[in-house]
Coordinates of C-alpha atoms in Angstrom, one line a residue:
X944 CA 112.7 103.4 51.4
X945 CA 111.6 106.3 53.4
X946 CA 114.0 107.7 56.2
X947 CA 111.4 108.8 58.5
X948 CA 109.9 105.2 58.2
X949 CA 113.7 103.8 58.9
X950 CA 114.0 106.3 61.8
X951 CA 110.6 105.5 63.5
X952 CA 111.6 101.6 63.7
X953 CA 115.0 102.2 65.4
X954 CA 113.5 104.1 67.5
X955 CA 110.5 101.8 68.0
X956 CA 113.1 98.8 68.5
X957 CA 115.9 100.4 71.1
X958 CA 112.8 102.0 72.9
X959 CA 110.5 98.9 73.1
X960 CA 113.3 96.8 74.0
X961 CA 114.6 99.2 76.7
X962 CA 111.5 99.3 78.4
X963 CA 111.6 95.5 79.0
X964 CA 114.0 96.3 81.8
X965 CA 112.5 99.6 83.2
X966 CA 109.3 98.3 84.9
X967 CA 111.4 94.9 86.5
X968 CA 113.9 97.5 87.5
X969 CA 111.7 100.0 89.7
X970 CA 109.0 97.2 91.1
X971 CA 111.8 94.7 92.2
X972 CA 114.2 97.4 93.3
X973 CA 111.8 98.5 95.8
X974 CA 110.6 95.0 96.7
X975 CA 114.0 93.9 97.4
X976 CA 114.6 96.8 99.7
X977 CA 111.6 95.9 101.6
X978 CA 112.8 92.3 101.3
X979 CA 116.0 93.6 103.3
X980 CA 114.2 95.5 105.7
X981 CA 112.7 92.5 107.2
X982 CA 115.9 90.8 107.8
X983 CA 117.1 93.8 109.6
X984 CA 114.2 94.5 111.9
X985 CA 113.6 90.6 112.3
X986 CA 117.1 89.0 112.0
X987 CA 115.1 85.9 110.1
X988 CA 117.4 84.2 107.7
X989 CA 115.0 83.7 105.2
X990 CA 114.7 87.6 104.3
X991 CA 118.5 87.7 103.7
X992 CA 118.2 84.8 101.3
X993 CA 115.3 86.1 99.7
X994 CA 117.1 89.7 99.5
X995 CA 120.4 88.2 98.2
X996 CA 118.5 85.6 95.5
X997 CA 115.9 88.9 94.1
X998 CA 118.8 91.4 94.6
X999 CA 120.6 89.6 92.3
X1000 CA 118.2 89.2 89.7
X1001 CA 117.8 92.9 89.8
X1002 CA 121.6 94.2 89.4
X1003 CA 121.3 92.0 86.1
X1004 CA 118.2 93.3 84.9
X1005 CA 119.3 96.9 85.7
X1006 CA 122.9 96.8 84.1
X1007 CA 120.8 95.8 80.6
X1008 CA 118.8 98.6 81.0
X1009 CA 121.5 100.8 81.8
X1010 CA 123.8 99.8 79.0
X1011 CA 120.0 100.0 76.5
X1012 CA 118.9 103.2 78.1
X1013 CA 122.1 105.2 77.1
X1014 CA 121.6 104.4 73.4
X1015 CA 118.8 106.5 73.5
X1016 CA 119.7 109.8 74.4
X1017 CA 122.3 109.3 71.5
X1018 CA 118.7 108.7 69.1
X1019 CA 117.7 112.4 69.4
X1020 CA 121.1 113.6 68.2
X1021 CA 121.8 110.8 65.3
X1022 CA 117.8 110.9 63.6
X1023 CA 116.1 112.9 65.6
X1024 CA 118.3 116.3 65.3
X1025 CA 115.2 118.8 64.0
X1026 CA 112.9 117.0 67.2
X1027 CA 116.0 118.0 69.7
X1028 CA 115.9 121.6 68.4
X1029 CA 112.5 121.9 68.3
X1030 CA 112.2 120.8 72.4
X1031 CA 115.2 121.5 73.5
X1032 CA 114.9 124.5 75.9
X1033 CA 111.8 122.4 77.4
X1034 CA 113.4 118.9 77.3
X1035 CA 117.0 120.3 78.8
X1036 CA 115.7 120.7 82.6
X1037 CA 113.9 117.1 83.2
X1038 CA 116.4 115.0 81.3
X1039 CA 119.3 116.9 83.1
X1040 CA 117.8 116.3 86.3
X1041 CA 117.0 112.5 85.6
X1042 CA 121.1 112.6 85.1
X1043 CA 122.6 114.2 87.7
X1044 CA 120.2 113.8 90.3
X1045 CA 118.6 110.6 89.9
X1046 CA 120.5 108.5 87.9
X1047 CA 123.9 109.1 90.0
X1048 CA 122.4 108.8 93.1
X1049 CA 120.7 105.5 92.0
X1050 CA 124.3 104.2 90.7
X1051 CA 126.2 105.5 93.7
X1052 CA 124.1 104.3 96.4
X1053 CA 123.4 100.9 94.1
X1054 CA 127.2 100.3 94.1
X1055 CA 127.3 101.1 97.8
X1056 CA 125.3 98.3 98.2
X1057 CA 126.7 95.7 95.8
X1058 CA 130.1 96.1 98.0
X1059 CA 128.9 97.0 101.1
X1060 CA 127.6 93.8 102.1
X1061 CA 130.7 93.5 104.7
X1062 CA 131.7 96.9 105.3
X1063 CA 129.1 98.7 105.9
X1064 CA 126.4 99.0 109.1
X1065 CA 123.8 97.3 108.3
X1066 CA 121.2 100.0 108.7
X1067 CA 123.8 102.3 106.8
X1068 CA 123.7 99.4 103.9
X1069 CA 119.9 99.2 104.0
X1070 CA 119.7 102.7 103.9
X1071 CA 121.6 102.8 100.7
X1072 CA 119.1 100.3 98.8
X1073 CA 116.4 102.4 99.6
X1074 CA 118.6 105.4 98.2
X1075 CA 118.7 103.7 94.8
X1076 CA 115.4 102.3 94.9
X1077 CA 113.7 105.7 95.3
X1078 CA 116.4 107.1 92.8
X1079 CA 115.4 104.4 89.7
X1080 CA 111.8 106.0 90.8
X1081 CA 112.5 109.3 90.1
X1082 CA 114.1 108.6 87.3
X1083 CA 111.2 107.1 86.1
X1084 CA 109.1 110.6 86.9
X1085 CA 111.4 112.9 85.5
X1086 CA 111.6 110.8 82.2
X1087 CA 108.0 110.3 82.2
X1088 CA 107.8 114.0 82.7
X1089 CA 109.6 114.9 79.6
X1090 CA 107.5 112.4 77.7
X1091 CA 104.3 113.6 79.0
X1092 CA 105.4 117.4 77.8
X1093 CA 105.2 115.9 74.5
X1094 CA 101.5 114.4 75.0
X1095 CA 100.4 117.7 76.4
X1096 CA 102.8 120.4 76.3
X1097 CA 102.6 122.9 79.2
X1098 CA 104.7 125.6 81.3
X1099 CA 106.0 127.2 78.2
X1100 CA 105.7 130.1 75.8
X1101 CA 106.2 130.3 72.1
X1102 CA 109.5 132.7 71.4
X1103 CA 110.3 132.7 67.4
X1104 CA 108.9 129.3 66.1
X1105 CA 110.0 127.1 69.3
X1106 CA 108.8 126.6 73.1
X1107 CA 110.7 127.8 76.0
X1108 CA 109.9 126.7 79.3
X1109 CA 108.6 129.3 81.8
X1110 CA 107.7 127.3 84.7
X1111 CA 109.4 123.6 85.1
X1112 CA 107.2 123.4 88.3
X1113 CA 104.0 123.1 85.8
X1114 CA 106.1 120.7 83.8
X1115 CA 106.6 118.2 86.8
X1116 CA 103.0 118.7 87.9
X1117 CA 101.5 118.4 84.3
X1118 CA 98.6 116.1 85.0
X1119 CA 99.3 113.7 82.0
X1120 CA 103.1 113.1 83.6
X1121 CA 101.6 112.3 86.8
X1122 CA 98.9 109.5 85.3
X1123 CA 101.6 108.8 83.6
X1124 CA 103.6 108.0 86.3
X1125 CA 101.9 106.2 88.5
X1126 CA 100.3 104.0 85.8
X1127 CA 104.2 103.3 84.4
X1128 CA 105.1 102.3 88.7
X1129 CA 102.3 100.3 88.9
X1130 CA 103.2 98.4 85.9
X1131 CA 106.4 97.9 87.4
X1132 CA 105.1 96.2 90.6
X1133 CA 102.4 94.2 88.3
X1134 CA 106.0 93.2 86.5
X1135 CA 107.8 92.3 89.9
X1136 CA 105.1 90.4 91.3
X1137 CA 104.3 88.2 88.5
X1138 CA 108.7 87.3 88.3
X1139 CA 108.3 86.6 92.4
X1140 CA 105.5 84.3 91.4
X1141 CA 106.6 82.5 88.6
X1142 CA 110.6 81.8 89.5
X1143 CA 109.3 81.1 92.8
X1144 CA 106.6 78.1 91.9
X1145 CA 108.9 76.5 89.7
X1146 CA 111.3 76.5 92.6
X1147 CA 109.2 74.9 94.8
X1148 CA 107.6 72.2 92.1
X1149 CA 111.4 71.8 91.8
X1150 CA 112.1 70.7 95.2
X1151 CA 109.1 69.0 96.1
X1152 CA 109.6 66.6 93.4
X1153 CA 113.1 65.7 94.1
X1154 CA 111.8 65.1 97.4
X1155 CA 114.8 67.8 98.4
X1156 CA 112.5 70.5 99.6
X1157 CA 114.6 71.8 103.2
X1158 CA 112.4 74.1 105.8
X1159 CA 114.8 77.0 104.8
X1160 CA 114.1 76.9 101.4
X1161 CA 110.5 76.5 101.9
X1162 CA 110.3 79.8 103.6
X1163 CA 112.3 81.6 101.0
X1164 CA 110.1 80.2 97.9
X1165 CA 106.6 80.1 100.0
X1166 CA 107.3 84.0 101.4
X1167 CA 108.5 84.8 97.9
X1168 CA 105.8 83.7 96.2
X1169 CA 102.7 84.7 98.7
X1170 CA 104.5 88.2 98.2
X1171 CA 104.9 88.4 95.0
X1172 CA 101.2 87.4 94.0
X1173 CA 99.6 89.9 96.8
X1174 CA 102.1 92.5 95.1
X1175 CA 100.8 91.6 91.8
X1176 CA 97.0 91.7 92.8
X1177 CA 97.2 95.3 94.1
X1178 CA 99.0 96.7 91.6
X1179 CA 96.6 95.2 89.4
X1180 CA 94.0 97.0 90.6
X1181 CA 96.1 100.3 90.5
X1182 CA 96.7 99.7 87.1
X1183 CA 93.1 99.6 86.0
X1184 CA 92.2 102.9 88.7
X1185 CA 95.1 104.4 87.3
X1186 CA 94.6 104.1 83.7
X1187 CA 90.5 104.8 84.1
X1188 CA 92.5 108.5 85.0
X1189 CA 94.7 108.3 81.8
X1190 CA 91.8 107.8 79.7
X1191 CA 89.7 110.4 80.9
X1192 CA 92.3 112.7 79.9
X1193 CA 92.9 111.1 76.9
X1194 CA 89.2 112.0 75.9
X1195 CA 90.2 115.8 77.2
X1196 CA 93.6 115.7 75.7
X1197 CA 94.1 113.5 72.8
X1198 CA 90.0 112.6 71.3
X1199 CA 91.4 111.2 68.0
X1200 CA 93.8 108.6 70.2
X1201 CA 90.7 107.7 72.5
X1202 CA 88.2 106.9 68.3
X1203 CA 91.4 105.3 67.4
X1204 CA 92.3 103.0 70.3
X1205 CA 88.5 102.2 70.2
X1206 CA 88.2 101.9 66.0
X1207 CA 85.0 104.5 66.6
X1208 CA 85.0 105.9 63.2
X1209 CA 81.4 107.4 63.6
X1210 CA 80.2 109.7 66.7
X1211 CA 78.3 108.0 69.7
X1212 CA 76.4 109.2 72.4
X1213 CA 76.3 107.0 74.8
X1214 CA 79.3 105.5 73.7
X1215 CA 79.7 101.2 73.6
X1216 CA 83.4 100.4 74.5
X1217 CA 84.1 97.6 72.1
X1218 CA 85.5 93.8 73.4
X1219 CA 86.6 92.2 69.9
X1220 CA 86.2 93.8 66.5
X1221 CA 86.4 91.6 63.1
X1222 CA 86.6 93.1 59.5
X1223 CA 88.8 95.9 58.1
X1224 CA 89.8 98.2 61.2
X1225 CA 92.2 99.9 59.3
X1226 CA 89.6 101.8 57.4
X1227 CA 88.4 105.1 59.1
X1228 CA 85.6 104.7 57.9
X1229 CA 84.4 101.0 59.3
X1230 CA 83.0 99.6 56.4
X1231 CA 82.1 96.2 57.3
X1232 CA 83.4 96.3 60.8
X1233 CA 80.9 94.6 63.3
X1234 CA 82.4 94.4 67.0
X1235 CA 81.5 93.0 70.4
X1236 CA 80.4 95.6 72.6
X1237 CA 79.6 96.8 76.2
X1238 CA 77.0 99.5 76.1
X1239 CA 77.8 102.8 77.6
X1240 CA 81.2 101.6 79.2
X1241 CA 83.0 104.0 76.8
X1242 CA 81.4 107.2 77.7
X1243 CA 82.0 105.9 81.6
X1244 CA 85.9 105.8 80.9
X1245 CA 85.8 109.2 78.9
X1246 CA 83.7 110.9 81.3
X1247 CA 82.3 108.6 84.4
X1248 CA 79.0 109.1 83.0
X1249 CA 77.0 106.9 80.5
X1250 CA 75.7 109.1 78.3
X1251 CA 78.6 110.9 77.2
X1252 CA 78.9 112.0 73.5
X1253 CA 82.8 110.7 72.1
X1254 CA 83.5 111.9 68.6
X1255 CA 84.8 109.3 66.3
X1256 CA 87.2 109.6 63.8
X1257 CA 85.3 110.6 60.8
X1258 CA 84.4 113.7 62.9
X1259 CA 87.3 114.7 64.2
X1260 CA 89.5 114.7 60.9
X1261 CA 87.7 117.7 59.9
X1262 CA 88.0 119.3 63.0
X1263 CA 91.8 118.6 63.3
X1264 CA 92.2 119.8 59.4
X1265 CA 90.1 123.1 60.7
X1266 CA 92.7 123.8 63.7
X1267 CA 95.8 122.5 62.1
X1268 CA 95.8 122.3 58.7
X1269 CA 95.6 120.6 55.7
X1270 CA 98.4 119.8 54.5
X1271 CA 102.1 119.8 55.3
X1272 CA 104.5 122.9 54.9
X1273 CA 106.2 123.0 51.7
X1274 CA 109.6 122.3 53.2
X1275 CA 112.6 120.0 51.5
X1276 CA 113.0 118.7 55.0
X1277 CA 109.7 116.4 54.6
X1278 CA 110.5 114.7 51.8
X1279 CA 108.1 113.3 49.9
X1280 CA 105.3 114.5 52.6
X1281 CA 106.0 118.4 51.6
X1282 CA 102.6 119.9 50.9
X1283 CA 101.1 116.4 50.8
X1284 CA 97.9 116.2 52.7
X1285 CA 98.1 115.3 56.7
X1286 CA 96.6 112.3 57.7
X1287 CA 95.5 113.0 61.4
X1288 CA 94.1 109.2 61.9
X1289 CA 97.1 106.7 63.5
X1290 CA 97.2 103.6 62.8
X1291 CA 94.0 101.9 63.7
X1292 CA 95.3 98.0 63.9
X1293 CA 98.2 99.6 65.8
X1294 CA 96.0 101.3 68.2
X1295 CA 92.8 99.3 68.2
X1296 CA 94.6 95.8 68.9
X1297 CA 97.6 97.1 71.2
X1298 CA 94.8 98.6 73.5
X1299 CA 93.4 95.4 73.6
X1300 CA 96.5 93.2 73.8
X1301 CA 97.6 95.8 76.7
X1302 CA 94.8 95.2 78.5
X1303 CA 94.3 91.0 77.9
X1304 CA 97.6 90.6 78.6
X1305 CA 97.4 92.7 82.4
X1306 CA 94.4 90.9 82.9
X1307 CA 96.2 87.3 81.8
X1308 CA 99.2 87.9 84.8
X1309 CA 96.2 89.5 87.1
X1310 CA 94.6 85.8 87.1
X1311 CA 97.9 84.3 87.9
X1312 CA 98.5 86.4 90.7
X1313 CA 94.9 85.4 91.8
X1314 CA 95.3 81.5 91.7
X1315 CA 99.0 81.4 93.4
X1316 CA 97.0 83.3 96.2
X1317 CA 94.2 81.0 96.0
X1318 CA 96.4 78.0 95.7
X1319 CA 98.7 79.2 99.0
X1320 CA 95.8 79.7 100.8
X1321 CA 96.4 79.2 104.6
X1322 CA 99.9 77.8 104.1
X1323 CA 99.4 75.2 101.2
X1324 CA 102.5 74.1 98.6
X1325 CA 101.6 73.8 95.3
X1326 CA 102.0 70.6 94.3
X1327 CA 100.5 70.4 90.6
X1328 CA 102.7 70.2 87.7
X1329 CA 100.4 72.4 85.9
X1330 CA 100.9 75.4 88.0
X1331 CA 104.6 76.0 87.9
X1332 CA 104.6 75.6 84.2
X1333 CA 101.6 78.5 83.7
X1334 CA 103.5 80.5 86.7
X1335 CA 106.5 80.6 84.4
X1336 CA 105.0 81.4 81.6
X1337 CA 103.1 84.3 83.2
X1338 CA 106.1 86.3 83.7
X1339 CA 106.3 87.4 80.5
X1340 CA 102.3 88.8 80.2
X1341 CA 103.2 92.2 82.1
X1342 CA 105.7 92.4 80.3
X1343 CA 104.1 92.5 77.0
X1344 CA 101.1 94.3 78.9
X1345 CA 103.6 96.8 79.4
X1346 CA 105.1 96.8 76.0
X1347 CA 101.8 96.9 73.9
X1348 CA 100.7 100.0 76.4
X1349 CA 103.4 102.3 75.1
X1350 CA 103.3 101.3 71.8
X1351 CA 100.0 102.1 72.2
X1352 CA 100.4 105.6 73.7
X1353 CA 102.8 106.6 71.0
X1354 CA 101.3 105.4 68.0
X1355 CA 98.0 106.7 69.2
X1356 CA 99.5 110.5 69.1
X1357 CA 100.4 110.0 65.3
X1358 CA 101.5 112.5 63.3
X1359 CA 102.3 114.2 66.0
X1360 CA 105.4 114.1 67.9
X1361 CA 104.8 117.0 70.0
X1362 CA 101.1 116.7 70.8
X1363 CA 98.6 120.5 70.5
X1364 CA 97.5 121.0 73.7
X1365 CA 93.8 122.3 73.3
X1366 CA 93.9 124.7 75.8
X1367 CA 97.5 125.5 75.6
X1368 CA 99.5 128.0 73.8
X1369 CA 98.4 128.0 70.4
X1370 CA 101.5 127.0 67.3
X1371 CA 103.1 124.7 69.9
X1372 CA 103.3 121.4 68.3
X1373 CA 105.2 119.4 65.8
X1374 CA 104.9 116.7 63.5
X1375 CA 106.8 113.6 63.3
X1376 CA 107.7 114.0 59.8
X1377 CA 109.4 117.4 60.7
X1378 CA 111.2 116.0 63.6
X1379 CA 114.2 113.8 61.4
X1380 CA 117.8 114.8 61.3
X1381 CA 117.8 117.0 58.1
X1382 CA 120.3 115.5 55.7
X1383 CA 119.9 112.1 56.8
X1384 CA 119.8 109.1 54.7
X1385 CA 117.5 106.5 54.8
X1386 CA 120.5 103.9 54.1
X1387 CA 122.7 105.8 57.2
X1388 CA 119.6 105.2 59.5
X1389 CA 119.3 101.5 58.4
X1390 CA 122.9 100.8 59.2
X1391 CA 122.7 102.0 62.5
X1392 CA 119.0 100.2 62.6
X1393 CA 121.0 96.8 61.7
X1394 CA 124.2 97.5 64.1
X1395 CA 121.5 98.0 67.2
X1396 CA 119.0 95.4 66.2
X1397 CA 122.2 93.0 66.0
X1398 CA 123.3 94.2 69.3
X1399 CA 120.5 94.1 71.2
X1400 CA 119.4 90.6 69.9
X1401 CA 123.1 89.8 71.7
X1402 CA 122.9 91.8 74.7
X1403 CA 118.6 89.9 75.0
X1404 CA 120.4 86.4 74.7
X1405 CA 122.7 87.7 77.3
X1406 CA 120.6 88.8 79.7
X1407 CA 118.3 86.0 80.1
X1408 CA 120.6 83.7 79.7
X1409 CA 121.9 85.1 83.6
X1410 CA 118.8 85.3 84.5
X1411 CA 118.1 81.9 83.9
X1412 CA 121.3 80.8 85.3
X1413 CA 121.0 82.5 88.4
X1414 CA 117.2 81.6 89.0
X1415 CA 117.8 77.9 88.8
X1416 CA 120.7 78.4 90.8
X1417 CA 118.5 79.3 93.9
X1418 CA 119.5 79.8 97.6
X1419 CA 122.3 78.0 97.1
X1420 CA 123.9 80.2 94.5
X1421 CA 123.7 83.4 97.0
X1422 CA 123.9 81.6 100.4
X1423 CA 126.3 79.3 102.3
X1424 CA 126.1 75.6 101.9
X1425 CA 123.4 73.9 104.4
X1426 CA 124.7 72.6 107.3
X1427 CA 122.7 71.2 110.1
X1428 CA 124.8 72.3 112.8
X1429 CA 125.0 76.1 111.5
X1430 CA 123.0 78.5 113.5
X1431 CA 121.2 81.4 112.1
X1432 CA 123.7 83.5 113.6
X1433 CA 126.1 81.6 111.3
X1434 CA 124.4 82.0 108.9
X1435 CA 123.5 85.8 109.0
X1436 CA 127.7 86.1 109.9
X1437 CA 128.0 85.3 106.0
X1438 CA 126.6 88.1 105.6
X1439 CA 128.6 90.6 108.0

């Protein structure tokens, strides 16, 4: 048992499952807030309901992934010691400003608004949503920031082996962090939109068949769910503009992640962008692979062109091997790796399939936002017992859309941890095998892999377990009982 294998999965596992809350987090955050900003331009009780039912959906989801998200900072001292050393005087400036200025504005502002409900103006309460919102948003970018350093490292110099930042302004405009970014927030809207959609249907399936269905909970599951799929359809399509700009720099950037997420083994020009493969992928050579294909659409995503040549993976080993070695340093530090030969292809299963799953998946959730709009077409109830039941079970497709993404993204940069940029400062890179806590063993790693894994499995059951509690719950679980004779006034006087 290898310890960099043991390291790679906890990290894998806490990360993975972390990111499960992230993208709910920011898209519902900010949906909420709007949410609340119609009841306070509009006085209409159905926004407060809606804002009360979603907002407290969201503080569950975003205690997880505050409780998950801390375990991970505690990673890069525990396995990933050499990695921290290595990035440190880079990495120190984003991740302290995600810290002190987003994250404790978001948690300041976000408990403002938890108990403020009664004591503060409501503009003034608002006002402090919208703080957190925007907060969990930049969080997002200066996280995103720091990872997309280690795709394509910029804004530094080499001083006596190690990077040292020189301009965190090209840091937080690097071009990869900004794809980045706004591929990661539109993922989170795809997330929140597909939730609104499914908890929403079931709702009103639910009340229509116990012939219990009021006009104030109408509005709340009809609005909710007409929002949530129109949210979901355009940030759909931002998802596909926004990752066409990720894989253009991809081909720029990263040309053995673009052969591998495609299984190209062999140089095309045009390039065929490749639906469903069969046979052995994980050969780099692609002996007896034959795959579905679209001509030319390959080159168009590298290059928007159609003729484009994109090098597959049997040319750029040598090419990698020329510029970076190859083999490994001779170090104690790398184990069994030390002066072993580098293999510069990832994993092509990994990469191929999670590219594919990524994308399936989006476009699975995409469709469900597409028939709830189509089926709540100039005011209609669902009525079918089909469509709650595939509204419920769309929910989770961004999320694994989301999930098999990153996996994707950080697989596909294997061995690397610390990407080469081509037309950066030569020497500044690092391999993941050089990046474990030196002195390490495997059996300490898989402890702590057990302990989390254990605790995480708890902390999942936990989580939807309140989340499923709370959703069937409904209005009623955040709002006043109904009463005929209550006027809206009464009924917005619950909340102030």
């Amino acid at each position: 048992m290898d310890v960099l294998d043991v390291a790679r999965w906890q990290f894998a596992i806490t990360t993975v499952y972390h990111f499960l809350m992230v993208p709910l987090t920011i898209g519902l955050s900010i949906v909420v807030a709007v949410m609340q900003t119609a009841w306070v331009r509009t006085g209409k009780a159905h926004y407060l309901a809606m804002t009360k039912f979603w907002g407290k959906l969201m503080l569950v989801n975003f205690a997880m992934g505050v409780v998950t998200g801390i375990v991970q900072e505690f990673q890069f001292g525990m396995t990933w010691s050499a990695y921290s050393r290595f990035v440190g005087d880079v990495f120190g400036a984003p991740l302290a400003m995600e810290g002190i200025v987003a994250f404790m504005v978001e948690s300041t502002f976000l408990g403002l608004w938890i108990f403020g409900w009664s004591r503060l103006p409501k503009r003034v309460h608002l006002a402090c949503l919208w703080a957190a919102s925007l907060a969990s948003t930049a969080s997002a970018y200066f996280i995103l920031s720091a990872n997309s350093w280690m795709q394509h490292p910029v804004g530094i110099q080499l001083v006596d082996g190690k990077p040292q930042l020189t301009s965190i302004w090209a840091l937080l405009t690097n071009n990869t962090a900004i794809a980045a970014f706004t591929h990661t927030v539109s993922g989170g809207f795809a997330v929140a939109g597909t939730f609104l959609v499914g908890i929403s249907a079931w709702h009103l399936w639910k009340k229509h068949k116990l012939s219990a269905v009021d006009d104030a909970d109408r509005k709340v599951w009809s609005a909710s769910l007409k929002l949530g799929a129109w949210i979901g359809m355009v940030a759909f399509a931002a998802v596909a503009l926004t990752g066409d700009t990720q894989g253009k720099l991809m081909f720029q950037q990263q040309p053995m992640k673009m052969a591998a997420a495609e299984a190209l083994c062999h140089t095309e020009a045009p390039a065929s962008f490749s639906i469903f493969a069969y046979g052995d992928v994980s050969r780099p050579d692609c002996e007896n692979v034959k795959s579905i294909t679209v001509p030319a659409l390959l080159s168009f995503l590298a290059h928007n062109d159609f003729s484009t040549e994109v090098k597959g993976v049997q040319d750029l080993i040598p090419l990698y091997e020329q510029k970076y070695g190859h083999n490994y340093p001779v170090d104690p530090s790398l184990g069994a790796l030390s002066g072993q030969p580098i293999d510069y292809v990832p994993d092509l299963p990994v990469t191929y399939w999670g590219f594919r799953f990524m994308i399936g998946f989006g476009g699975i959730a995409a469709g469900a936002a597409l028939l709830a709009l189509w089926l709540t077409r100039r005011g209609r109830i669902p009525r079918t017992k089909w469509f709650p039941r595939l509204a419920l079970l769309s929910i989770a497709t961004p999320f694994l859309a989301n999930s098999f993404g990153w996996i994707f993204t950080e697989m596909g940069r294997q061995p690397f941890v610390v990407v080469p940029n081509p037309t950066g400062v030569d020497g500044v890179f690092m391999y993941t095998a050089q990046a474990v806590s030196p002195g390490v063993s495997a059996g300490q790693v898989l402890t702590s892999l057990i302990a989390l894994t254990a605790v995480y499995g708890v902390l999942a059951v936990v989580e939807v377990f309140l989340l499923v509690r709370y959703a069937k719950a409904g209005v009623a679980g955040v709002m006043p009982p109904a009463d005929e004779k209550k006027s809206d006034d009464d009924v917005l006087a619950f909340a102030y």
